[in-house]
Amino acid sequence: MKYRSLGKSGIQISEVGFGCMSLAPELGPATALLHRALDHGITYFDTADLYQHGENEAVVGKALKGQRSHIVLATKVGNQWRPDGSGWDWNPTKAYILAAVEQSLRRLQTDYLDLYQLHGGTLDDPIDEIIEAFEQLVQQGKIRGYGISSIRPNVIREYARRSHIISVMMQYSLLDRRPEESCLGLLQEHQISVLARGTLAQGLLVTKPAAPYLQHSAETVARASAAVQRLADTTISPVEIAAQYVLAQPAVTAAVLGIRMPEQLTDALRIANSRELTAAELAELQAAAPATAYEQHR
């Protein structure tokens, strides 16, 4: 397992992270998966207060109790469940962030978070107020650092310019190269880590039949998948190739993979121990899936 620094924070995280959103609610299976991941070097675990009405945080907290000094624990805030459970509303106010963190800390059975992330965001948000909330939590020792989860370039630019965020979680894969146009260079320049999600493009790069995806036709998706398959051999699998494409980008600190089944964890651990792609391999993959640009929120 390789480890990389999370922004300028000095926090070291595994370059393959465990996305906890899809974890089964049963404590036994979830604990087994989380402990196996930790035993094999995965240290970054990512959840959110939105997932399963907070129950995902509670399961992670119970499963990793006693392991706090060995893990990097991240969660997210901003989506507030309605009292009747019918859905959630966006609430990025300072008051809500300061109240929500207490509930997350309780569910996760810890007195601090390594990373607290705004779970979305728009230019209409009270950005200065949001930053004040996160900075207050840093000063209080309740969080070690903060970031945002966003694919909106205009929002990312504002936080890079106005705050001390240490990370941006965003969707990025061979089939979603939009961050290459406007985000990766900017974030690398500011020493802000990219936490990449969706690296397998919903499985279209490795196992699922070709279908239209974002701005790509099914034919383009098929070409990209074929390129991934073509580069695979006895030393590296299609899953590893898809993830290593993302990890090859200097701005990317970790690929955060959603893990629910033991087989998915096995794939994640293979990625962690696989070789890097060569320049020629990266060029071949890029030729198969043309870069695209964000059409909104530029």
PDB file of C-alpha atoms in Angstrom:
ATOM      1  CA  MET A   1       0.000   0.000   0.000  1.00  0.00           C
ATOM      2  CA  LYS A   2       1.216   3.486  -0.847  1.00  0.00           C
ATOM      3  CA  TYR A   3       0.384   6.528   1.258  1.00  0.00           C
ATOM      4  CA  ARG A   4       0.078  10.142   0.234  1.00  0.00           C
ATOM      5  CA  SER A   5      -0.318  13.441   2.048  1.00  0.00           C
ATOM      6  CA  LEU A   6      -3.798  14.941   2.259  1.00  0.00           C
ATOM      7  CA  GLY A   7      -3.243  18.439   0.956  1.00  0.00           C
ATOM      8  CA  LYS A   8      -0.892  20.500   3.096  1.00  0.00           C
ATOM      9  CA  SER A   9      -2.245  18.974   6.300  1.00  0.00           C
ATOM     10  CA  GLY A  10       0.466  16.400   6.853  1.00  0.00           C
ATOM     11  CA  ILE A  11      -2.231  13.722   7.236  1.00  0.00           C
ATOM     12  CA  GLN A  12      -1.118  10.575   5.445  1.00  0.00           C
ATOM     13  CA  ILE A  13      -3.809   8.458   3.805  1.00  0.00           C
ATOM     14  CA  SER A  14      -3.828   5.247   1.792  1.00  0.00           C
ATOM     15  CA  GLU A  15      -4.034   5.900  -1.950  1.00  0.00           C
ATOM     16  CA  VAL A  16      -6.999   3.527  -2.048  1.00  0.00           C
ATOM     17  CA  GLY A  17      -9.812   4.651   0.233  1.00  0.00           C
ATOM     18  CA  PHE A  18     -12.830   2.754   1.545  1.00  0.00           C
ATOM     19  CA  GLY A  19     -16.111   4.376   0.523  1.00  0.00           C
ATOM     20  CA  CYS A  20     -18.568   3.271   3.194  1.00  0.00           C
ATOM     21  CA  MET A  21     -21.853   4.432   1.636  1.00  0.00           C
ATOM     22  CA  SER A  22     -22.886   0.966   0.434  1.00  0.00           C
ATOM     23  CA  LEU A  23     -21.887  -0.977   3.537  1.00  0.00           C
ATOM     24  CA  ALA A  24     -24.481  -3.465   4.689  1.00  0.00           C
ATOM     25  CA  PRO A  25     -26.289  -2.268   7.825  1.00  0.00           C
ATOM     26  CA  GLU A  26     -25.526  -5.538   9.606  1.00  0.00           C
ATOM     27  CA  LEU A  27     -22.651  -4.930  11.998  1.00  0.00           C
ATOM     28  CA  GLY A  28     -20.990  -8.335  11.583  1.00  0.00           C
ATOM     29  CA  PRO A  29     -20.375  -8.275   7.821  1.00  0.00           C
ATOM     30  CA  ALA A  30     -19.494  -4.576   7.882  1.00  0.00           C
ATOM     31  CA  THR A  31     -16.969  -5.078  10.676  1.00  0.00           C
ATOM     32  CA  ALA A  32     -15.344  -7.980   8.864  1.00  0.00           C
ATOM     33  CA  LEU A  33     -14.885  -5.906   5.702  1.00  0.00           C
ATOM     34  CA  LEU A  34     -13.603  -2.813   7.488  1.00  0.00           C
ATOM     35  CA  HIS A  35     -11.148  -4.778   9.608  1.00  0.00           C
ATOM     36  CA  ARG A  36      -9.875  -6.732   6.616  1.00  0.00           C
ATOM     37  CA  ALA A  37      -9.292  -3.459   4.771  1.00  0.00           C
ATOM     38  CA  LEU A  38      -7.405  -2.005   7.716  1.00  0.00           C
ATOM     39  CA  ASP A  39      -5.354  -5.169   8.152  1.00  0.00           C
ATOM     40  CA  HIS A  40      -4.203  -4.837   4.531  1.00  0.00           C
ATOM     41  CA  GLY A  41      -3.214  -1.200   4.766  1.00  0.00           C
ATOM     42  CA  ILE A  42      -6.301   0.811   3.847  1.00  0.00           C
ATOM     43  CA  THR A  43      -6.464   3.646   6.353  1.00  0.00           C
ATOM     44  CA  TYR A  44      -8.894   6.143   4.774  1.00  0.00           C
ATOM     45  CA  PHE A  45     -12.588   5.534   5.525  1.00  0.00           C
ATOM     46  CA  ASP A  46     -15.222   7.872   4.089  1.00  0.00           C
ATOM     47  CA  THR A  47     -18.868   8.186   5.094  1.00  0.00           C
ATOM     48  CA  ALA A  48     -21.542  10.911   5.424  1.00  0.00           C
ATOM     49  CA  ASP A  49     -24.319  11.847   7.797  1.00  0.00           C
ATOM     50  CA  LEU A  50     -26.751  11.526   4.858  1.00  0.00           C
ATOM     51  CA  TYR A  51     -26.168   7.812   4.311  1.00  0.00           C
ATOM     52  CA  GLN A  52     -28.951   5.678   5.777  1.00  0.00           C
ATOM     53  CA  HIS A  53     -30.148   8.550   7.956  1.00  0.00           C
ATOM     54  CA  GLY A  54     -26.866   8.509   9.889  1.00  0.00           C
ATOM     55  CA  GLU A  55     -26.883   4.756  10.441  1.00  0.00           C
ATOM     56  CA  ASN A  56     -23.897   4.351   8.130  1.00  0.00           C
ATOM     57  CA  GLU A  57     -21.843   6.519  10.450  1.00  0.00           C
ATOM     58  CA  ALA A  58     -23.072   4.510  13.422  1.00  0.00           C
ATOM     59  CA  VAL A  59     -22.056   1.193  11.829  1.00  0.00           C
ATOM     60  CA  VAL A  60     -18.619   2.563  10.909  1.00  0.00           C
ATOM     61  CA  GLY A  61     -18.181   3.931  14.419  1.00  0.00           C
ATOM     62  CA  LYS A  62     -19.049   0.626  16.065  1.00  0.00           C
ATOM     63  CA  ALA A  63     -16.985  -1.443  13.644  1.00  0.00           C
ATOM     64  CA  LEU A  64     -13.844   0.673  13.984  1.00  0.00           C
ATOM     65  CA  LYS A  65     -14.090   1.314  17.716  1.00  0.00           C
ATOM     66  CA  GLY A  66     -10.678   0.783  19.259  1.00  0.00           C
ATOM     67  CA  GLN A  67      -8.890   1.442  15.951  1.00  0.00           C
ATOM     68  CA  ARG A  68      -9.068   5.236  16.002  1.00  0.00           C
ATOM     69  CA  SER A  69      -5.323   5.866  16.089  1.00  0.00           C
ATOM     70  CA  HIS A  70      -4.832   3.683  13.004  1.00  0.00           C
ATOM     71  CA  ILE A  71      -7.423   5.235  10.690  1.00  0.00           C
ATOM     72  CA  VAL A  72      -8.174   8.461   8.856  1.00  0.00           C
ATOM     73  CA  LEU A  73     -11.870   9.107   9.353  1.00  0.00           C
ATOM     74  CA  ALA A  74     -13.874  11.357   7.031  1.00  0.00           C
ATOM     75  CA  THR A  75     -17.541  12.296   6.887  1.00  0.00           C
ATOM     76  CA  LYS A  76     -19.705  14.925   5.226  1.00  0.00           C
ATOM     77  CA  VAL A  77     -22.311  17.535   6.135  1.00  0.00           C
ATOM     78  CA  GLY A  78     -24.879  19.807   4.502  1.00  0.00           C
ATOM     79  CA  ASN A  79     -27.845  17.581   3.675  1.00  0.00           C
ATOM     80  CA  GLN A  80     -30.422  17.687   6.467  1.00  0.00           C
ATOM     81  CA  TRP A  81     -33.013  14.934   6.727  1.00  0.00           C
ATOM     82  CA  ARG A  82     -36.572  16.138   7.173  1.00  0.00           C
ATOM     83  CA  PRO A  83     -38.202  15.122  10.471  1.00  0.00           C
ATOM     84  CA  ASP A  84     -40.655  12.818   8.683  1.00  0.00           C
ATOM     85  CA  GLY A  85     -37.846  11.084   6.774  1.00  0.00           C
ATOM     86  CA  SER A  86     -39.392  11.901   3.385  1.00  0.00           C
ATOM     87  CA  GLY A  87     -36.176  13.358   2.014  1.00  0.00           C
ATOM     88  CA  TRP A  88     -33.535  15.913   2.754  1.00  0.00           C
ATOM     89  CA  ASP A  89     -32.909  19.615   2.220  1.00  0.00           C
ATOM     90  CA  TRP A  90     -29.684  21.481   1.575  1.00  0.00           C
ATOM     91  CA  ASN A  91     -28.637  23.350   4.718  1.00  0.00           C
ATOM     92  CA  PRO A  92     -25.078  24.717   4.608  1.00  0.00           C
ATOM     93  CA  THR A  93     -25.524  27.240   7.404  1.00  0.00           C
ATOM     94  CA  LYS A  94     -22.937  27.685  10.116  1.00  0.00           C
ATOM     95  CA  ALA A  95     -25.448  26.800  12.817  1.00  0.00           C
ATOM     96  CA  TYR A  96     -26.340  23.526  11.127  1.00  0.00           C
ATOM     97  CA  ILE A  97     -22.720  22.517  10.497  1.00  0.00           C
ATOM     98  CA  LEU A  98     -21.792  23.176  14.130  1.00  0.00           C
ATOM     99  CA  ALA A  99     -24.778  21.158  15.345  1.00  0.00           C
ATOM    100  CA  ALA A 100     -24.404  18.328  12.832  1.00  0.00           C
ATOM    101  CA  VAL A 101     -20.768  17.678  13.674  1.00  0.00           C
ATOM    102  CA  GLU A 102     -21.734  16.807  17.229  1.00  0.00           C
ATOM    103  CA  GLN A 103     -24.126  14.142  15.986  1.00  0.00           C
ATOM    104  CA  SER A 104     -21.538  12.708  13.603  1.00  0.00           C
ATOM    105  CA  LEU A 105     -18.937  12.565  16.359  1.00  0.00           C
ATOM    106  CA  ARG A 106     -21.405  10.748  18.584  1.00  0.00           C
ATOM    107  CA  ARG A 107     -22.367   8.202  15.928  1.00  0.00           C
ATOM    108  CA  LEU A 108     -18.746   7.636  14.920  1.00  0.00           C
ATOM    109  CA  GLN A 109     -17.729   7.271  18.590  1.00  0.00           C
ATOM    110  CA  THR A 110     -14.829   9.694  18.320  1.00  0.00           C
ATOM    111  CA  ASP A 111     -13.970  13.141  19.614  1.00  0.00           C
ATOM    112  CA  TYR A 112     -12.466  14.390  16.358  1.00  0.00           C
ATOM    113  CA  LEU A 113     -12.669  13.904  12.603  1.00  0.00           C
ATOM    114  CA  ASP A 114      -9.644  13.835  10.351  1.00  0.00           C
ATOM    115  CA  LEU A 115     -11.603  15.317   7.455  1.00  0.00           C
ATOM    116  CA  TYR A 116     -14.993  17.054   7.442  1.00  0.00           C
ATOM    117  CA  GLN A 117     -16.438  17.721   3.999  1.00  0.00           C
ATOM    118  CA  LEU A 118     -19.209  19.936   2.703  1.00  0.00           C
ATOM    119  CA  HIS A 119     -21.454  17.467   0.875  1.00  0.00           C
ATOM    120  CA  GLY A 120     -22.180  19.578  -2.201  1.00  0.00           C
ATOM    121  CA  GLY A 121     -22.368  23.326  -2.609  1.00  0.00           C
ATOM    122  CA  THR A 122     -23.352  26.186  -4.923  1.00  0.00           C
ATOM    123  CA  LEU A 123     -22.305  29.796  -5.413  1.00  0.00           C
ATOM    124  CA  ASP A 124     -25.562  30.814  -3.704  1.00  0.00           C
ATOM    125  CA  ASP A 125     -24.393  29.303  -0.417  1.00  0.00           C
ATOM    126  CA  PRO A 126     -23.157  31.520   2.435  1.00  0.00           C
ATOM    127  CA  ILE A 127     -19.570  30.531   1.646  1.00  0.00           C
ATOM    128  CA  ASP A 128     -17.880  32.824   4.169  1.00  0.00           C
ATOM    129  CA  GLU A 129     -20.192  31.485   6.885  1.00  0.00           C
ATOM    130  CA  ILE A 130     -19.413  27.897   5.887  1.00  0.00           C
ATOM    131  CA  ILE A 131     -15.693  28.569   6.018  1.00  0.00           C
ATOM    132  CA  GLU A 132     -16.088  30.209   9.435  1.00  0.00           C
ATOM    133  CA  ALA A 133     -17.823  27.087  10.729  1.00  0.00           C
ATOM    134  CA  PHE A 134     -15.091  24.757   9.502  1.00  0.00           C
ATOM    135  CA  GLU A 135     -12.313  27.022  10.769  1.00  0.00           C
ATOM    136  CA  GLN A 136     -13.989  27.173  14.182  1.00  0.00           C
ATOM    137  CA  LEU A 137     -14.106  23.387  14.317  1.00  0.00           C
ATOM    138  CA  VAL A 138     -10.401  23.210  13.443  1.00  0.00           C
ATOM    139  CA  GLN A 139      -9.596  25.654  16.241  1.00  0.00           C
ATOM    140  CA  GLN A 140     -11.701  23.619  18.669  1.00  0.00           C
ATOM    141  CA  GLY A 141      -9.849  20.444  17.730  1.00  0.00           C
ATOM    142  CA  LYS A 142     -13.020  18.719  16.555  1.00  0.00           C
ATOM    143  CA  ILE A 143     -11.688  18.341  13.009  1.00  0.00           C
ATOM    144  CA  ARG A 144      -8.136  18.210  11.681  1.00  0.00           C
ATOM    145  CA  GLY A 145      -9.028  19.590   8.268  1.00  0.00           C
ATOM    146  CA  TYR A 146     -11.920  20.267   5.934  1.00  0.00           C
ATOM    147  CA  GLY A 147     -12.815  19.952   2.274  1.00  0.00           C
ATOM    148  CA  ILE A 148     -15.702  19.866  -0.156  1.00  0.00           C
ATOM    149  CA  SER A 149     -17.347  17.176  -2.252  1.00  0.00           C
ATOM    150  CA  SER A 150     -18.163  18.851  -5.557  1.00  0.00           C
ATOM    151  CA  ILE A 151     -17.863  18.576  -9.330  1.00  0.00           C
ATOM    152  CA  ARG A 152     -18.682  22.256  -9.920  1.00  0.00           C
ATOM    153  CA  PRO A 153     -15.612  24.169 -11.170  1.00  0.00           C
ATOM    154  CA  ASN A 154     -17.022  27.556 -10.157  1.00  0.00           C
ATOM    155  CA  VAL A 155     -17.566  26.351  -6.578  1.00  0.00           C
ATOM    156  CA  ILE A 156     -14.188  24.619  -6.409  1.00  0.00           C
ATOM    157  CA  ARG A 157     -12.444  27.824  -7.536  1.00  0.00           C
ATOM    158  CA  GLU A 158     -14.125  29.844  -4.800  1.00  0.00           C
ATOM    159  CA  TYR A 159     -13.074  27.484  -2.015  1.00  0.00           C
ATOM    160  CA  ALA A 160      -9.546  27.165  -3.406  1.00  0.00           C
ATOM    161  CA  ARG A 161      -9.280  30.952  -3.374  1.00  0.00           C
ATOM    162  CA  ARG A 162     -11.051  31.784  -0.118  1.00  0.00           C
ATOM    163  CA  SER A 163     -10.508  28.895   2.275  1.00  0.00           C
ATOM    164  CA  HIS A 164      -7.976  26.428   3.663  1.00  0.00           C
ATOM    165  CA  ILE A 165      -9.598  23.308   2.232  1.00  0.00           C
ATOM    166  CA  ILE A 166      -7.247  20.353   2.055  1.00  0.00           C
ATOM    167  CA  SER A 167      -9.292  18.213  -0.335  1.00  0.00           C
ATOM    168  CA  VAL A 168     -11.960  18.082  -3.007  1.00  0.00           C
ATOM    169  CA  MET A 169     -13.847  14.854  -3.605  1.00  0.00           C
ATOM    170  CA  MET A 170     -14.999  14.609  -7.209  1.00  0.00           C
ATOM    171  CA  GLN A 171     -16.076  12.107  -9.818  1.00  0.00           C
ATOM    172  CA  TYR A 172     -13.156  11.250 -12.095  1.00  0.00           C
ATOM    173  CA  SER A 173     -12.446   8.347 -14.430  1.00  0.00           C
ATOM    174  CA  LEU A 174     -11.315   7.549 -17.947  1.00  0.00           C
ATOM    175  CA  LEU A 175     -14.938   8.090 -18.985  1.00  0.00           C
ATOM    176  CA  ASP A 176     -15.254  11.310 -16.994  1.00  0.00           C
ATOM    177  CA  ARG A 177     -12.170  13.335 -17.796  1.00  0.00           C
ATOM    178  CA  ARG A 178     -13.904  16.670 -17.173  1.00  0.00           C
ATOM    179  CA  PRO A 179     -11.702  17.465 -14.142  1.00  0.00           C
ATOM    180  CA  GLU A 180      -8.635  17.448 -16.385  1.00  0.00           C
ATOM    181  CA  GLU A 181      -9.832  20.562 -18.175  1.00  0.00           C
ATOM    182  CA  SER A 182     -10.454  22.936 -15.289  1.00  0.00           C
ATOM    183  CA  CYS A 183      -9.877  21.388 -11.863  1.00  0.00           C
ATOM    184  CA  LEU A 184      -6.868  19.102 -11.552  1.00  0.00           C
ATOM    185  CA  GLY A 185      -4.267  21.711 -12.454  1.00  0.00           C
ATOM    186  CA  LEU A 186      -5.835  24.332 -10.208  1.00  0.00           C
ATOM    187  CA  LEU A 187      -5.994  22.005  -7.222  1.00  0.00           C
ATOM    188  CA  GLN A 188      -2.456  20.764  -7.724  1.00  0.00           C
ATOM    189  CA  GLU A 189      -1.255  24.365  -7.856  1.00  0.00           C
ATOM    190  CA  HIS A 190      -2.955  25.067  -4.525  1.00  0.00           C
ATOM    191  CA  GLN A 191      -1.762  21.756  -2.992  1.00  0.00           C
ATOM    192  CA  ILE A 192      -5.338  20.617  -2.464  1.00  0.00           C
ATOM    193  CA  SER A 193      -5.846  16.861  -2.715  1.00  0.00           C
ATOM    194  CA  VAL A 194      -8.310  15.290  -5.124  1.00  0.00           C
ATOM    195  CA  LEU A 195     -10.213  12.335  -3.705  1.00  0.00           C
ATOM    196  CA  ALA A 196     -11.540  10.562  -6.774  1.00  0.00           C
ATOM    197  CA  ARG A 197     -14.816   8.657  -6.776  1.00  0.00           C
ATOM    198  CA  GLY A 198     -16.491   6.795  -9.611  1.00  0.00           C
ATOM    199  CA  THR A 199     -13.181   5.546 -10.990  1.00  0.00           C
ATOM    200  CA  LEU A 200     -14.799   2.501 -12.630  1.00  0.00           C
ATOM    201  CA  ALA A 201     -17.555   4.602 -14.261  1.00  0.00           C
ATOM    202  CA  GLN A 202     -20.328   2.495 -12.700  1.00  0.00           C
ATOM    203  CA  GLY A 203     -18.586  -0.641 -13.927  1.00  0.00           C
ATOM    204  CA  LEU A 204     -18.719   0.373 -17.603  1.00  0.00           C
ATOM    205  CA  LEU A 205     -14.946   0.274 -17.846  1.00  0.00           C
ATOM    206  CA  VAL A 206     -14.645  -3.261 -16.533  1.00  0.00           C
ATOM    207  CA  THR A 207     -17.716  -5.502 -16.476  1.00  0.00           C
ATOM    208  CA  LYS A 208     -20.958  -3.874 -17.667  1.00  0.00           C
ATOM    209  CA  PRO A 209     -22.112  -3.802 -21.299  1.00  0.00           C
ATOM    210  CA  ALA A 210     -21.478  -0.531 -23.109  1.00  0.00           C
ATOM    211  CA  ALA A 211     -24.124   2.150 -22.704  1.00  0.00           C
ATOM    212  CA  PRO A 212     -24.218   5.939 -23.060  1.00  0.00           C
ATOM    213  CA  TYR A 213     -22.428   7.653 -20.173  1.00  0.00           C
ATOM    214  CA  LEU A 214     -22.378  11.379 -19.528  1.00  0.00           C
ATOM    215  CA  GLN A 215     -21.375  12.989 -22.853  1.00  0.00           C
ATOM    216  CA  HIS A 216     -20.136   9.724 -24.348  1.00  0.00           C
ATOM    217  CA  SER A 217     -22.027   7.501 -26.761  1.00  0.00           C
ATOM    218  CA  ALA A 218     -22.216   3.766 -26.228  1.00  0.00           C
ATOM    219  CA  GLU A 219     -19.661   3.382 -29.019  1.00  0.00           C
ATOM    220  CA  THR A 220     -17.135   5.566 -27.186  1.00  0.00           C
ATOM    221  CA  VAL A 221     -17.757   3.695 -23.959  1.00  0.00           C
ATOM    222  CA  ALA A 222     -17.138   0.428 -25.798  1.00  0.00           C
ATOM    223  CA  ARG A 223     -13.834   1.746 -27.195  1.00  0.00           C
ATOM    224  CA  ALA A 224     -12.688   2.861 -23.742  1.00  0.00           C
ATOM    225  CA  SER A 225     -13.602  -0.476 -22.197  1.00  0.00           C
ATOM    226  CA  ALA A 226     -11.842  -2.301 -25.018  1.00  0.00           C
ATOM    227  CA  ALA A 227      -8.685  -0.264 -24.421  1.00  0.00           C
ATOM    228  CA  VAL A 228      -8.758  -1.170 -20.750  1.00  0.00           C
ATOM    229  CA  GLN A 229      -9.256  -4.848 -21.568  1.00  0.00           C
ATOM    230  CA  ARG A 230      -6.503  -4.746 -24.189  1.00  0.00           C
ATOM    231  CA  LEU A 231      -3.920  -3.505 -21.692  1.00  0.00           C
ATOM    232  CA  ALA A 232      -4.849  -6.136 -19.107  1.00  0.00           C
ATOM    233  CA  ASP A 233      -2.580  -9.143 -18.716  1.00  0.00           C
ATOM    234  CA  THR A 234      -1.410 -11.520 -16.021  1.00  0.00           C
ATOM    235  CA  THR A 235       0.258  -8.648 -14.142  1.00  0.00           C
ATOM    236  CA  ILE A 236      -2.600  -6.150 -14.076  1.00  0.00           C
ATOM    237  CA  SER A 237      -6.403  -6.503 -14.242  1.00  0.00           C
ATOM    238  CA  PRO A 238      -8.960  -4.202 -15.924  1.00  0.00           C
ATOM    239  CA  VAL A 239     -10.058  -2.891 -12.518  1.00  0.00           C
ATOM    240  CA  GLU A 240      -6.470  -2.016 -11.665  1.00  0.00           C
ATOM    241  CA  ILE A 241      -5.951  -0.291 -15.013  1.00  0.00           C
ATOM    242  CA  ALA A 242      -9.068   1.863 -14.605  1.00  0.00           C
ATOM    243  CA  ALA A 243      -8.021   2.924 -11.120  1.00  0.00           C
ATOM    244  CA  GLN A 244      -4.357   3.429 -11.988  1.00  0.00           C
ATOM    245  CA  TYR A 245      -5.392   5.810 -14.766  1.00  0.00           C
ATOM    246  CA  VAL A 246      -6.890   8.047 -12.090  1.00  0.00           C
ATOM    247  CA  LEU A 247      -4.036   7.598  -9.618  1.00  0.00           C
ATOM    248  CA  ALA A 248      -1.524   8.596 -12.290  1.00  0.00           C
ATOM    249  CA  GLN A 249      -2.748  12.186 -12.173  1.00  0.00           C
ATOM    250  CA  PRO A 250      -0.478  14.235  -9.831  1.00  0.00           C
ATOM    251  CA  ALA A 251      -3.416  16.055  -8.237  1.00  0.00           C
ATOM    252  CA  VAL A 252      -5.121  12.826  -7.170  1.00  0.00           C
ATOM    253  CA  THR A 253      -4.252  11.647  -3.681  1.00  0.00           C
ATOM    254  CA  ALA A 254      -6.610   8.679  -3.425  1.00  0.00           C
ATOM    255  CA  ALA A 255      -9.196   6.672  -5.305  1.00  0.00           C
ATOM    256  CA  VAL A 256     -12.147   6.179  -2.973  1.00  0.00           C
ATOM    257  CA  LEU A 257     -13.951   2.980  -3.930  1.00  0.00           C
ATOM    258  CA  GLY A 258     -17.430   2.025  -2.801  1.00  0.00           C
ATOM    259  CA  ILE A 259     -17.123  -1.333  -1.080  1.00  0.00           C
ATOM    260  CA  ARG A 260     -19.977  -3.584   0.031  1.00  0.00           C
ATOM    261  CA  MET A 261     -18.913  -7.109  -0.946  1.00  0.00           C
ATOM    262  CA  PRO A 262     -15.724  -9.071  -0.144  1.00  0.00           C
ATOM    263  CA  GLU A 263     -15.004  -9.291  -3.881  1.00  0.00           C
ATOM    264  CA  GLN A 264     -14.979  -5.505  -4.155  1.00  0.00           C
ATOM    265  CA  LEU A 265     -12.505  -5.273  -1.305  1.00  0.00           C
ATOM    266  CA  THR A 266     -10.309  -7.856  -3.040  1.00  0.00           C
ATOM    267  CA  ASP A 267     -10.300  -5.635  -6.139  1.00  0.00           C
ATOM    268  CA  ALA A 268      -9.456  -2.590  -4.029  1.00  0.00           C
ATOM    269  CA  LEU A 269      -6.509  -4.353  -2.440  1.00  0.00           C
ATOM    270  CA  ARG A 270      -5.246  -5.432  -5.858  1.00  0.00           C
ATOM    271  CA  ILE A 271      -5.345  -1.805  -6.977  1.00  0.00           C
ATOM    272  CA  ALA A 272      -3.338  -0.823  -3.934  1.00  0.00           C
ATOM    273  CA  ASN A 273      -0.603  -3.256  -4.863  1.00  0.00           C
ATOM    274  CA  SER A 274      -0.649  -2.967  -8.655  1.00  0.00           C
ATOM    275  CA  ARG A 275       2.007  -1.349 -10.794  1.00  0.00           C
ATOM    276  CA  GLU A 276       1.727   2.145 -12.221  1.00  0.00           C
ATOM    277  CA  LEU A 277       0.763   2.604 -15.852  1.00  0.00           C
ATOM    278  CA  THR A 278       3.412   3.634 -18.347  1.00  0.00           C
ATOM    279  CA  ALA A 279       3.215   6.852 -20.342  1.00  0.00           C
ATOM    280  CA  ALA A 280       2.399   4.828 -23.452  1.00  0.00           C
ATOM    281  CA  GLU A 281      -0.442   3.022 -21.681  1.00  0.00           C
ATOM    282  CA  LEU A 282      -1.897   6.285 -20.405  1.00  0.00           C
ATOM    283  CA  ALA A 283      -1.749   7.749 -23.907  1.00  0.00           C
ATOM    284  CA  GLU A 284      -3.512   4.710 -25.359  1.00  0.00           C
ATOM    285  CA  LEU A 285      -6.313   5.013 -22.822  1.00  0.00           C
ATOM    286  CA  GLN A 286      -6.744   8.733 -23.437  1.00  0.00           C
ATOM    287  CA  ALA A 287      -6.907   8.160 -27.184  1.00  0.00           C
ATOM    288  CA  ALA A 288      -9.813   5.768 -26.650  1.00  0.00           C
ATOM    289  CA  ALA A 289     -11.878   8.173 -24.524  1.00  0.00           C
ATOM    290  CA  PRO A 290     -11.661  11.820 -25.606  1.00  0.00           C
ATOM    291  CA  ALA A 291     -11.579  14.471 -22.919  1.00  0.00           C
ATOM    292  CA  THR A 292     -14.807  16.346 -22.267  1.00  0.00           C
ATOM    293  CA  ALA A 293     -15.624  19.602 -20.488  1.00  0.00           C
ATOM    294  CA  TYR A 294     -18.117  20.647 -17.841  1.00  0.00           C
ATOM    295  CA  GLU A 295     -21.166  22.174 -19.535  1.00  0.00           C
ATOM    296  CA  GLN A 296     -22.530  23.827 -16.394  1.00  0.00           C
ATOM    297  CA  HIS A 297     -21.203  25.628 -13.307  1.00  0.00           C
ATOM    298  CA  ARG A 298     -18.101  26.760 -15.145  1.00  0.00           C
TER     299      ARG A 298
END
